[in-house]
Coordinates of N, CA, C and O in Angstrom, one line a residue:
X100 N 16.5 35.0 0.6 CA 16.0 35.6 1.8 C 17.0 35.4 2.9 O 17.7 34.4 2.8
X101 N 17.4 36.2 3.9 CA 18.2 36.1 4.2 C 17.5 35.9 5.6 O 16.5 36.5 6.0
X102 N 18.3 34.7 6.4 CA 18.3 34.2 7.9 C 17.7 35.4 8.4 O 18.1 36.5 8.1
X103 N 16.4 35.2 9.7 CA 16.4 35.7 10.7 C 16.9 36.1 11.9 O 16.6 36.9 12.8
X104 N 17.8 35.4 11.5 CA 18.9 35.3 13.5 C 20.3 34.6 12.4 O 20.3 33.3 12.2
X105 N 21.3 35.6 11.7 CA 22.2 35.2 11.6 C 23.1 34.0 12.2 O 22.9 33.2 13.1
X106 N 24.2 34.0 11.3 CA 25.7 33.4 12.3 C 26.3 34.3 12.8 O 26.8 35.3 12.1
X107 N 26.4 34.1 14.4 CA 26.9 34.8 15.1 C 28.4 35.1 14.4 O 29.0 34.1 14.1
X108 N 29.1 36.4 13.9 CA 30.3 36.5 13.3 C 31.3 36.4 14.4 O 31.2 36.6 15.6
X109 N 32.4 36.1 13.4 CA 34.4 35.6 14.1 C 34.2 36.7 15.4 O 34.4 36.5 16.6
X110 N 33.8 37.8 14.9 CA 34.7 38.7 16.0 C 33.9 38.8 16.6 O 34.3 40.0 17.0
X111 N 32.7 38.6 17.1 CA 31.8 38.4 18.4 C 31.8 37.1 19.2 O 31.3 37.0 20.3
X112 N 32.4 36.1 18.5 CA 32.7 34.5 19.8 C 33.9 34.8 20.4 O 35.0 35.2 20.0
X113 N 33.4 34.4 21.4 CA 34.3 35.0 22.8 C 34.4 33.3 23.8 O 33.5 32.4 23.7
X114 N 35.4 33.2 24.5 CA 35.8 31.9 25.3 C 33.5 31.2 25.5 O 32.9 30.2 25.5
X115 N 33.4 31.9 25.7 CA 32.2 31.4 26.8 C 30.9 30.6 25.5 O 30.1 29.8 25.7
X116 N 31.5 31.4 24.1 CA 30.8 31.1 22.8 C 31.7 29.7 22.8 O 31.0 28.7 23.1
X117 N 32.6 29.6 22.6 CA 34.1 28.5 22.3 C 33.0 27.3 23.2 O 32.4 26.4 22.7
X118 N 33.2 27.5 24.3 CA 33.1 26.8 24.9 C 31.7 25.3 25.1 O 31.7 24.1 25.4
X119 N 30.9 26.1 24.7 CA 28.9 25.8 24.9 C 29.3 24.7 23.8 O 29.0 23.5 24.1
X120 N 30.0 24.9 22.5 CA 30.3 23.6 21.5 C 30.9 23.0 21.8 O 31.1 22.2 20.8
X121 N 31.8 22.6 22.9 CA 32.7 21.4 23.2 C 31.6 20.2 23.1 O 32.0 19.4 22.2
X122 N 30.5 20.1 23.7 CA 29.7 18.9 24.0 C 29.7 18.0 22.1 O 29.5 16.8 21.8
X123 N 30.0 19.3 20.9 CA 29.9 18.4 19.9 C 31.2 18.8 18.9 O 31.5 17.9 18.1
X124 N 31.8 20.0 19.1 CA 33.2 19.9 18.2 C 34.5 20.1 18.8 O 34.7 20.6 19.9
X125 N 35.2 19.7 18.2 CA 36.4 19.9 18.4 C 37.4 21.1 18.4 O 37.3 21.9 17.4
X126 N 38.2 21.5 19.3 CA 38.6 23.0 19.6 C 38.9 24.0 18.1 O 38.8 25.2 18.0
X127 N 39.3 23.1 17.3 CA 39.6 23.5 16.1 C 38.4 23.8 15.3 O 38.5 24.0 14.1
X128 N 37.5 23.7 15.8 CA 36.0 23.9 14.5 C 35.4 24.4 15.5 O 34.2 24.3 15.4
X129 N 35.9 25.3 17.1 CA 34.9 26.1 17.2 C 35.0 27.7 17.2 O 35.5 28.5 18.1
X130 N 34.4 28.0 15.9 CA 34.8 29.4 14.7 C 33.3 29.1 14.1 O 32.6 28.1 14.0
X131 N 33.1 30.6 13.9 CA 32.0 30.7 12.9 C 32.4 29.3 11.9 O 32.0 28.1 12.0
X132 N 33.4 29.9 10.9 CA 33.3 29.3 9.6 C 33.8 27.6 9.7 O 34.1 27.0 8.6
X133 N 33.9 27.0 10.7 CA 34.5 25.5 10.8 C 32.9 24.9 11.8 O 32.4 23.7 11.6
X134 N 32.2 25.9 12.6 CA 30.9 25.9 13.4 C 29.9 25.3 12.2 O 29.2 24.3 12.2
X135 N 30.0 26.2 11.1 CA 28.5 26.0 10.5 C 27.5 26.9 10.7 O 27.4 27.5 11.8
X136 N 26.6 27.0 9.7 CA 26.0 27.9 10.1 C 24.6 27.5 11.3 O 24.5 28.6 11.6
X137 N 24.0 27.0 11.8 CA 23.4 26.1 13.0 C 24.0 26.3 14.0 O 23.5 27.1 14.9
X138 N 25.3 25.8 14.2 CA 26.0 26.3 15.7 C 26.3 27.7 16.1 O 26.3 28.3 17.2
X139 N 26.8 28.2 14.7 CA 27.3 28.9 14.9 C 25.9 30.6 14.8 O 26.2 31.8 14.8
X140 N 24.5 30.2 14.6 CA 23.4 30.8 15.3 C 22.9 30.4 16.0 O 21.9 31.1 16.4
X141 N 23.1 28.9 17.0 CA 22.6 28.5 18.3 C 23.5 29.1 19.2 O 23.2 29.1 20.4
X142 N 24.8 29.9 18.9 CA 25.9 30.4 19.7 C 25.5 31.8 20.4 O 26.2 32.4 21.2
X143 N 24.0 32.2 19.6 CA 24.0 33.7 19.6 C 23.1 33.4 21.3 O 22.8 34.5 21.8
X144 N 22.8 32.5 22.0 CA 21.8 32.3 22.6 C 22.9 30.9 23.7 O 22.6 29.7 23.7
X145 N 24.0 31.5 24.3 CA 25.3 30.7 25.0 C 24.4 29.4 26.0 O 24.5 28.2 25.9
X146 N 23.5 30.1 26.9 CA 22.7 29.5 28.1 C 22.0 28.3 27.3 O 22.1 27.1 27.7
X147 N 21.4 28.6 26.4 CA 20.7 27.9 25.7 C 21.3 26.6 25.2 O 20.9 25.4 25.4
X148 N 22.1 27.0 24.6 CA 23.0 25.7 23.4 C 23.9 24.9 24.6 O 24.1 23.7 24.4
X149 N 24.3 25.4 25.5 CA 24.8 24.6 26.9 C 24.1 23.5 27.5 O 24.6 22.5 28.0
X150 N 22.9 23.7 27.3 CA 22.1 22.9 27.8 C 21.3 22.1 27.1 O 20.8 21.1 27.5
X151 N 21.1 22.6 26.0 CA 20.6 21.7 24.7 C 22.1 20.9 24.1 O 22.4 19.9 24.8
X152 N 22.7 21.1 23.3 CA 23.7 20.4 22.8 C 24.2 19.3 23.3 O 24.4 18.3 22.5
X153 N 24.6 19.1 24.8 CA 25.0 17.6 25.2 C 24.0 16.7 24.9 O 24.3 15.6 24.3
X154 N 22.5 17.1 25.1 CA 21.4 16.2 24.9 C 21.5 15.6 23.3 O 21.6 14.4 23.0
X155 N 21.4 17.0 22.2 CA 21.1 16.6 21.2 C 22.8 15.7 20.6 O 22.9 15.0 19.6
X156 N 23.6 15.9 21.2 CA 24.7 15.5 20.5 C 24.4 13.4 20.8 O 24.5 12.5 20.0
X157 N 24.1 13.4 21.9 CA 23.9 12.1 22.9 C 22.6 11.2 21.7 O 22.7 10.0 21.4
X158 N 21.6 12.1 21.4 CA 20.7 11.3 20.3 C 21.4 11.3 18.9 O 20.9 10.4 18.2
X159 N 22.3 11.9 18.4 CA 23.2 11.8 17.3 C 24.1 11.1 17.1 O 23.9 10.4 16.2
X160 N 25.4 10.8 17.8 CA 26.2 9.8 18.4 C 26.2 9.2 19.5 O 27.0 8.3 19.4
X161 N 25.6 9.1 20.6 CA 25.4 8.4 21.6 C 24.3 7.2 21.8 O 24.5 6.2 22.5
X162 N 23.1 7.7 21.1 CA 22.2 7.3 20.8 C 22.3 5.2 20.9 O 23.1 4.5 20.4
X163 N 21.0 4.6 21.8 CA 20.9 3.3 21.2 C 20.1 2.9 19.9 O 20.2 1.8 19.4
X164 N 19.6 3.6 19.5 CA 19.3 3.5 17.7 C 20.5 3.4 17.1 O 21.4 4.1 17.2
X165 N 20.4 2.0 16.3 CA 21.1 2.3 15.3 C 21.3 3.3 14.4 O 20.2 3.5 14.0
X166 N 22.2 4.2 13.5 CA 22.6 5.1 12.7 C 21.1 5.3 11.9 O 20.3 6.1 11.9
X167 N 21.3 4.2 11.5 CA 20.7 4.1 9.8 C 19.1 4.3 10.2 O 18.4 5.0 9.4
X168 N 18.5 3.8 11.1 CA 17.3 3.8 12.0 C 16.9 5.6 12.5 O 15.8 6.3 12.4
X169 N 18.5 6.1 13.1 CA 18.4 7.7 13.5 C 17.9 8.2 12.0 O 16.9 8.8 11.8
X170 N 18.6 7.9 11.2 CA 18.7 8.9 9.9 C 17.3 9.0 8.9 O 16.8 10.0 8.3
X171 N 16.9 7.6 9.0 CA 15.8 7.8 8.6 C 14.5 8.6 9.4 O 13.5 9.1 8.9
X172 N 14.8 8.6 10.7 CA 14.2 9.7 11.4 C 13.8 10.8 10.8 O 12.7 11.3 10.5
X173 N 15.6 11.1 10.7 CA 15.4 13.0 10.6 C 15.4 13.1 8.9 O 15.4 14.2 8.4
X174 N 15.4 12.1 8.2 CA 15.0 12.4 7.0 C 13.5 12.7 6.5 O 13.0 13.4 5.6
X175 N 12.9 11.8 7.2 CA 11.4 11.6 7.5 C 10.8 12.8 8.2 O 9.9 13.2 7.5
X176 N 11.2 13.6 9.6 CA 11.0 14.9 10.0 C 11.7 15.8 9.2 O 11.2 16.9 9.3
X177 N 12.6 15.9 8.4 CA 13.1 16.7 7.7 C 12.1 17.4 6.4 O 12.0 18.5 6.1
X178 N 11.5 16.2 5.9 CA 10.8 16.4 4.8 C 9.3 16.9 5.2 O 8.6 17.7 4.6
X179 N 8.7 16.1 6.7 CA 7.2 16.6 6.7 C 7.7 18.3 7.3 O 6.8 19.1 7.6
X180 N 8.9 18.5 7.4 CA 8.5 19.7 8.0 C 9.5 20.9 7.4 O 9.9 22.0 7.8
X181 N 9.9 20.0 5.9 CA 10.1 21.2 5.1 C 11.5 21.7 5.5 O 11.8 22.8 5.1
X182 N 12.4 21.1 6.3 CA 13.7 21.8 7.2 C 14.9 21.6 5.7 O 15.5 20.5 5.5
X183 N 14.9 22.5 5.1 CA 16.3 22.7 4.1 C 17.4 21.9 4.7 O 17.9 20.9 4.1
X184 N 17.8 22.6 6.1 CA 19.0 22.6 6.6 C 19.1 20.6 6.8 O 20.0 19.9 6.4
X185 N 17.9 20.3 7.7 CA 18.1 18.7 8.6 C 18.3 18.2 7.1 O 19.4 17.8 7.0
X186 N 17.5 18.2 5.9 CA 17.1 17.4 5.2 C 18.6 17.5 4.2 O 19.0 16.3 3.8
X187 N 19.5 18.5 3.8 CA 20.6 18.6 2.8 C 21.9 17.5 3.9 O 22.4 16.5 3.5
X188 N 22.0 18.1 5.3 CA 22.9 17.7 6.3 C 22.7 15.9 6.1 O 23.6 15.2 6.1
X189 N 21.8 15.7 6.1 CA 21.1 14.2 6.7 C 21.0 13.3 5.6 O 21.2 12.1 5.5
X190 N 20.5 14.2 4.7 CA 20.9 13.4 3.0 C 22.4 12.4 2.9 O 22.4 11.2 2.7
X191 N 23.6 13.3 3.1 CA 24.5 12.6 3.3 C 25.3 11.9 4.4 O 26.4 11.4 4.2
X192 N 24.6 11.8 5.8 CA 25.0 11.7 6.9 C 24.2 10.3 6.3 O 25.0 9.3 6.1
X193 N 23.1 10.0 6.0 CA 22.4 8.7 5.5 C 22.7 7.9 4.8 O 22.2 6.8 4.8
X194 N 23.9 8.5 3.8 CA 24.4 7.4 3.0 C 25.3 6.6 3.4 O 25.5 5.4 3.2
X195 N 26.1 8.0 4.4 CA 27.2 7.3 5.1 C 26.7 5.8 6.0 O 27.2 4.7 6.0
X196 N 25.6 6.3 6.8 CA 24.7 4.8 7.3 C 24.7 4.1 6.7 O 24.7 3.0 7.2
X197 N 24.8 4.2 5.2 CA 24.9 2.9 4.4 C 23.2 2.6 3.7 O 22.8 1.6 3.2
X198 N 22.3 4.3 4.0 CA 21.4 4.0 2.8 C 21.3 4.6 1.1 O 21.7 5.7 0.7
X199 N 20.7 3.5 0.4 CA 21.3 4.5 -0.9 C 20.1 6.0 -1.6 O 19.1 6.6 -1.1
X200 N 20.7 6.1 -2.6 CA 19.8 7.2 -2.5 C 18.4 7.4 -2.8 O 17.8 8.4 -2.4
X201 N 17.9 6.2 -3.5 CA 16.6 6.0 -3.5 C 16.0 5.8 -2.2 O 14.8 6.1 -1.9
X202 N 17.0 4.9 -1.3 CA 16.1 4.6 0.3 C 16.1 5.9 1.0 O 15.2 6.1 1.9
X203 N 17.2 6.9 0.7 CA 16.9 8.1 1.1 C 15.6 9.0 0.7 O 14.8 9.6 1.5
X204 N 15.7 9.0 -0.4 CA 14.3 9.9 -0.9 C 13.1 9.2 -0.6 O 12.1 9.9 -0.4
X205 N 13.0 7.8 -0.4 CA 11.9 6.9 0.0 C 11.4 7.3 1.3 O 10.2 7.5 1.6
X206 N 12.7 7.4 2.2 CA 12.7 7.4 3.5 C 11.7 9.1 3.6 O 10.7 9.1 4.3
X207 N 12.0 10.5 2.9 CA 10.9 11.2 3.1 C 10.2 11.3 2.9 O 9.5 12.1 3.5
X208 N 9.4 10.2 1.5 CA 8.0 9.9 1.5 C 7.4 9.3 2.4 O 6.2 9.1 2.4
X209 N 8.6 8.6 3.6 CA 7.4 8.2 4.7 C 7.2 6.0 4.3 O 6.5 5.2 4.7
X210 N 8.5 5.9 3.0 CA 8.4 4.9 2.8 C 9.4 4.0 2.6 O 10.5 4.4 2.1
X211 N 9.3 2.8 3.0 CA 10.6 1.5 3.3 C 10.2 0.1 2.9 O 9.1 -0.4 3.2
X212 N 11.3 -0.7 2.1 CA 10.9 -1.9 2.1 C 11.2 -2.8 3.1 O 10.7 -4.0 2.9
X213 N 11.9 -2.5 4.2 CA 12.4 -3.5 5.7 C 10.9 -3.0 6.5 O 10.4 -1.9 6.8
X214 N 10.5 -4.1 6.5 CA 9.3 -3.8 7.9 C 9.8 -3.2 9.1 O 9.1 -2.6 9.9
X215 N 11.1 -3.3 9.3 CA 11.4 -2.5 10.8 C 11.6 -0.8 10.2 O 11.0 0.2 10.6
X216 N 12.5 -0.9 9.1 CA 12.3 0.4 9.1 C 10.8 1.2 8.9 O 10.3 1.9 9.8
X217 N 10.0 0.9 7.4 CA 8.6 1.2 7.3 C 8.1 1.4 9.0 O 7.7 2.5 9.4
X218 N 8.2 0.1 9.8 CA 7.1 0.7 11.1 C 8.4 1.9 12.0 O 8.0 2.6 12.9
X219 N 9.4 1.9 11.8 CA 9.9 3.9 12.5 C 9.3 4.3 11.1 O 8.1 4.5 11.2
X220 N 9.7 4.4 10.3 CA 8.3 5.8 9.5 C 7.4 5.8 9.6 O 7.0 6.9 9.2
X221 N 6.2 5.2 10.1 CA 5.1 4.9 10.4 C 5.3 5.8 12.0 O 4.6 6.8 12.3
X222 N 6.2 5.3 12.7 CA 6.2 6.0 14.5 C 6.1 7.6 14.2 O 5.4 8.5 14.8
X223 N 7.4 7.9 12.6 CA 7.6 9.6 12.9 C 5.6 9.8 12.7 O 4.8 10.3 13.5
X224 N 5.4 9.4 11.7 CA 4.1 9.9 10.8 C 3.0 10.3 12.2 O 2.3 11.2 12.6
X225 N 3.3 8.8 12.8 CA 1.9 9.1 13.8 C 2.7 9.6 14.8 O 1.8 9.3 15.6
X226 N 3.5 10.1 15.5 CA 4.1 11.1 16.8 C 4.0 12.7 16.1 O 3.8 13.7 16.7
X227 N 4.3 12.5 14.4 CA 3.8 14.0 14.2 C 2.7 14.3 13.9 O 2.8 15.3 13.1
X228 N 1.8 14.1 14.0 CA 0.4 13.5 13.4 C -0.8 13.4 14.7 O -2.0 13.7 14.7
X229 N 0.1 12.9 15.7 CA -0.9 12.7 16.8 C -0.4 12.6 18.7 O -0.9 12.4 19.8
X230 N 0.9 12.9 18.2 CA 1.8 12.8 19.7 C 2.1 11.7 20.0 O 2.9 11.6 20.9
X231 N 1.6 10.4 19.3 CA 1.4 8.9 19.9 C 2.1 8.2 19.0 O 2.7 8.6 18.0
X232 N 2.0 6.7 19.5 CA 2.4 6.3 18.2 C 1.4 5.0 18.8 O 1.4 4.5 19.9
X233 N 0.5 4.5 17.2 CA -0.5 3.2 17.5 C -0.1 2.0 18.0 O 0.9 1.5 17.4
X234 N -0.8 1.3 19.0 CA -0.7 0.0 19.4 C 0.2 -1.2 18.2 O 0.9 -2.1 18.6
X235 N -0.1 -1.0 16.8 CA -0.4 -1.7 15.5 C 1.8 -1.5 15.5 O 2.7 -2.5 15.4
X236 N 2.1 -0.2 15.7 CA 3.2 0.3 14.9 C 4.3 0.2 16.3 O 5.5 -0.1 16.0
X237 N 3.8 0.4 17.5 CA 4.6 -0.1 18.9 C 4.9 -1.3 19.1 O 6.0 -1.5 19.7
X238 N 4.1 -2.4 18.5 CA 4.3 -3.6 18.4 C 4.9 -4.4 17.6 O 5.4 -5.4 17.9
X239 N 4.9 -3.7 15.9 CA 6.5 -3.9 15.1 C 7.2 -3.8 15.9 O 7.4 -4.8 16.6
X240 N 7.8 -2.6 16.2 CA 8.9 -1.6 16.6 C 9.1 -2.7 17.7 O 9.9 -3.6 17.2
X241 N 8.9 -3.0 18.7 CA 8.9 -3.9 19.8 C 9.2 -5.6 20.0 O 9.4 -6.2 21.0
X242 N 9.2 -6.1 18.2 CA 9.6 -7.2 17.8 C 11.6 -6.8 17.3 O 12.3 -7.8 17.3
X243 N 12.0 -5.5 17.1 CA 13.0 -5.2 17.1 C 14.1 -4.5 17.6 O 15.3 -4.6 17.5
X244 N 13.1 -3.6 18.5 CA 14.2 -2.9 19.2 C 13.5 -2.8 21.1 O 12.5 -2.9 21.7
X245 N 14.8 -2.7 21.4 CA 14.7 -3.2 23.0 C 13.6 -1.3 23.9 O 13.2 -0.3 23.4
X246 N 13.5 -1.8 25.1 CA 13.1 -0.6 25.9 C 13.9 1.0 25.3 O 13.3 1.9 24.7
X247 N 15.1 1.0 25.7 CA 16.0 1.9 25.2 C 15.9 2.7 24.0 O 15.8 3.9 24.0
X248 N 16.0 1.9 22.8 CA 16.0 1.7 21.7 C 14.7 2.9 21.6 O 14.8 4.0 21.4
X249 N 13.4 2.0 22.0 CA 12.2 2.7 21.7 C 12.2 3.9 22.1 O 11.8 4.8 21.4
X250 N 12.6 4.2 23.6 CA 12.7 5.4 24.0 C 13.8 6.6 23.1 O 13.3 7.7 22.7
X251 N 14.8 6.3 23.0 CA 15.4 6.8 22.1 C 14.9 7.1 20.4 O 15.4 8.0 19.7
X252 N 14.1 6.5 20.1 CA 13.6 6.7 19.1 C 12.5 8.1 19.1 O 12.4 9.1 18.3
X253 N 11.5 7.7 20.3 CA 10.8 8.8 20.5 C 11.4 10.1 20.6 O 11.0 11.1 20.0
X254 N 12.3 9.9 21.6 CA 13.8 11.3 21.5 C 13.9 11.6 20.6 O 13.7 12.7 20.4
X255 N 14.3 10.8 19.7 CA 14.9 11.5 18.1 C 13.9 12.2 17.4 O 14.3 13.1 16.7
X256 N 12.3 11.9 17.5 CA 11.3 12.2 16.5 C 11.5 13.4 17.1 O 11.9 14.4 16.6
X257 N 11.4 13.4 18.3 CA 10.5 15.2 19.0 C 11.9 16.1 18.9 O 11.7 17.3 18.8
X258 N 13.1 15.7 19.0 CA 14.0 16.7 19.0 C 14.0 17.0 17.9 O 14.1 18.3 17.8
X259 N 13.9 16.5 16.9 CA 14.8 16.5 15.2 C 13.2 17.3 15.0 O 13.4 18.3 14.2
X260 N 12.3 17.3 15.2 CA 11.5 18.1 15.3 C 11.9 19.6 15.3 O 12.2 20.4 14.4
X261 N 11.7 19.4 17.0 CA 11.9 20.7 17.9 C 12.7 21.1 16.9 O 12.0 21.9 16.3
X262 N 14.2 20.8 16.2 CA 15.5 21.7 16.1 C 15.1 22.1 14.3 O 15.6 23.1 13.8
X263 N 14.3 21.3 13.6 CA 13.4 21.3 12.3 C 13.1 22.6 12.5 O 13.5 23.6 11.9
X264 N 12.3 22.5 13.4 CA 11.4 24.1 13.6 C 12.0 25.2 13.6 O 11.7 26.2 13.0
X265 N 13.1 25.1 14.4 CA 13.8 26.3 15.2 C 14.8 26.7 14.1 O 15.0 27.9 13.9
X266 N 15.5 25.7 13.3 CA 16.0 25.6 11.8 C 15.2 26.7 11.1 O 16.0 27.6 10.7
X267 N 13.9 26.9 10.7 CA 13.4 27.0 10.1 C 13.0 28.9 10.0 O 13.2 29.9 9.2
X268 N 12.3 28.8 11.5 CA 12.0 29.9 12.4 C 13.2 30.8 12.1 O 13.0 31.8 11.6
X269 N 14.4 30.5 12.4 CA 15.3 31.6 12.5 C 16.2 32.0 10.5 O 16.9 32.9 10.0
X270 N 15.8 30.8 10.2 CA 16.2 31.1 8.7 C 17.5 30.0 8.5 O 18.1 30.1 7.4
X271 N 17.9 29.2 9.4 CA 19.6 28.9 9.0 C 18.9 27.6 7.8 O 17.9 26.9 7.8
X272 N 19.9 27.9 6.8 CA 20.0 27.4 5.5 C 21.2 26.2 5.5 O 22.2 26.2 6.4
X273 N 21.1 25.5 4.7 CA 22.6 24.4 4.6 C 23.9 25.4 4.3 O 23.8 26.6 4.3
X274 N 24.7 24.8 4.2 CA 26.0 25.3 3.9 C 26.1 24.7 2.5 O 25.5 23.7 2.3
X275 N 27.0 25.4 1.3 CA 27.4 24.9 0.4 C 28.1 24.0 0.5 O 27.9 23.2 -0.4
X276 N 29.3 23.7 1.3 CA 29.5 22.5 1.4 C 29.5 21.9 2.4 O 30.5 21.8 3.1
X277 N 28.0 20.9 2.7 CA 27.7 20.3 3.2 C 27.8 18.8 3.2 O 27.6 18.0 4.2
X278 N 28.2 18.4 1.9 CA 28.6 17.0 2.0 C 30.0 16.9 2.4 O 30.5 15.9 2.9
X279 N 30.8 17.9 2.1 CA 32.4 17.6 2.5 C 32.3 17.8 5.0 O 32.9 17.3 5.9
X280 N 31.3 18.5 4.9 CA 30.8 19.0 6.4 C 30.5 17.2 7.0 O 31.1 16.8 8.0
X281 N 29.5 16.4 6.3 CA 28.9 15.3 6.5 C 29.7 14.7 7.0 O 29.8 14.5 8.2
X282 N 30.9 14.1 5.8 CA 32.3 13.5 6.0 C 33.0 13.6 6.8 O 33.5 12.6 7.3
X283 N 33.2 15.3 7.3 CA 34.1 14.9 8.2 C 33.5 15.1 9.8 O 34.4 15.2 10.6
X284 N 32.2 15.1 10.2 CA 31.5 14.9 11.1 C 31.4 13.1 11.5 O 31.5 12.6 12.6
X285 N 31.3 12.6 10.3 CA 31.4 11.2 10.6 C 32.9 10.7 10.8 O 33.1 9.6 11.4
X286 N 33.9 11.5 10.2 CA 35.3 11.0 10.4 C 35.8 10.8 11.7 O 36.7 10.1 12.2
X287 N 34.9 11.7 12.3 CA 35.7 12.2 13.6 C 34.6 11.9 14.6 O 34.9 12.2 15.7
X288 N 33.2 11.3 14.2 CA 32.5 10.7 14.9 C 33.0 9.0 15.2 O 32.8 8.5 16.3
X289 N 33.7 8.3 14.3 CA 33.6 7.1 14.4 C 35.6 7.1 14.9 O 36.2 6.1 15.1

């Protein structure tokens, strides 16, 4: 089936398209084919991705969550919400965190053997589930991670959400090669 809202093609990004991706690539990956397909259909919509992208880049690398804590996030929203794209991208962005692959596939059943991680799957389950997250699962989470932390966590469920959806809605699919894409997002992240 083919995407609803394409990738914007080579010869329609113009300086002002170039530009909206600084907040996450580098001048040399911003091109359709080095963009991806995600950026390079958040590009079709300049105003937009300007003002979303610093945010979302800031909960991906900037973030006080640790990695491995983010990843199981968007692996966990990835899977309740069916997103091809979060879920192939994040698959290996997760190992690189240093989980393996069973903690990955665990992590989208919503399941963990570290009690800190289990109560963030428990937070996505009940924020997608109910907007909230229970007194029972605030109060793990709160034995480990500081004010920040928590807040940033909530950030991650609802964006990786939001961008799940919007993923979804317009049709963008992974890239074939998305684990060699993973690698060098983290190369040039760290």
């Amino acid at each position: 089936m083919p995407p609803r809202l394409p990738p914007l093609p080579d010869d329609q990004w113009d300086d002002r398209t170039r530009e909206v991706l600084s907040a996450l690539l580098p001048r040399s990956m911003r091109n359709a084919a080095a963009a991806g397909s995600a950026m390079s259909t958040l590009v079709r919509h300049p105003d937009l991705t300007a003002a979303f992208l610093p945010y979302s880049t800031y909960l991906l690398v900037g973030s006080t969550l640790p990695a491995r804590l983010r990843e199981l996030v968007i692996l966990r929203i990835a899977r309740r919400r069916d997103c091809a794209y979060e879920w192939t991208h994040h698959f290996y962005a997760a190992q690189q965190a240093g989980l393996t692959e069973a903690e990955v596939e665990a992590a989208g059943q919503g399941k963990a053997a570290d009690p800190l991680e289990s109560a963030v799957l428990d937070a996505v389950d009940e924020l997608e589930e109910g907007s909230d997250v229970s007194d029972r699962t605030w109060a793990a989470l709160a034995e480990h991670l500081d004010e920040r932390q928590l807040m940033d966590l909530v950030f991650t469920v609802g964006t990786y959400a939001l961008m799940a959806m919007a993923f979804n809605a317009f049709g963008i699919r992974p890239e074939h090669d998305a684990r060699e894409r993973a690698e060098r997002r983290r190369a040039r992240d760290h």
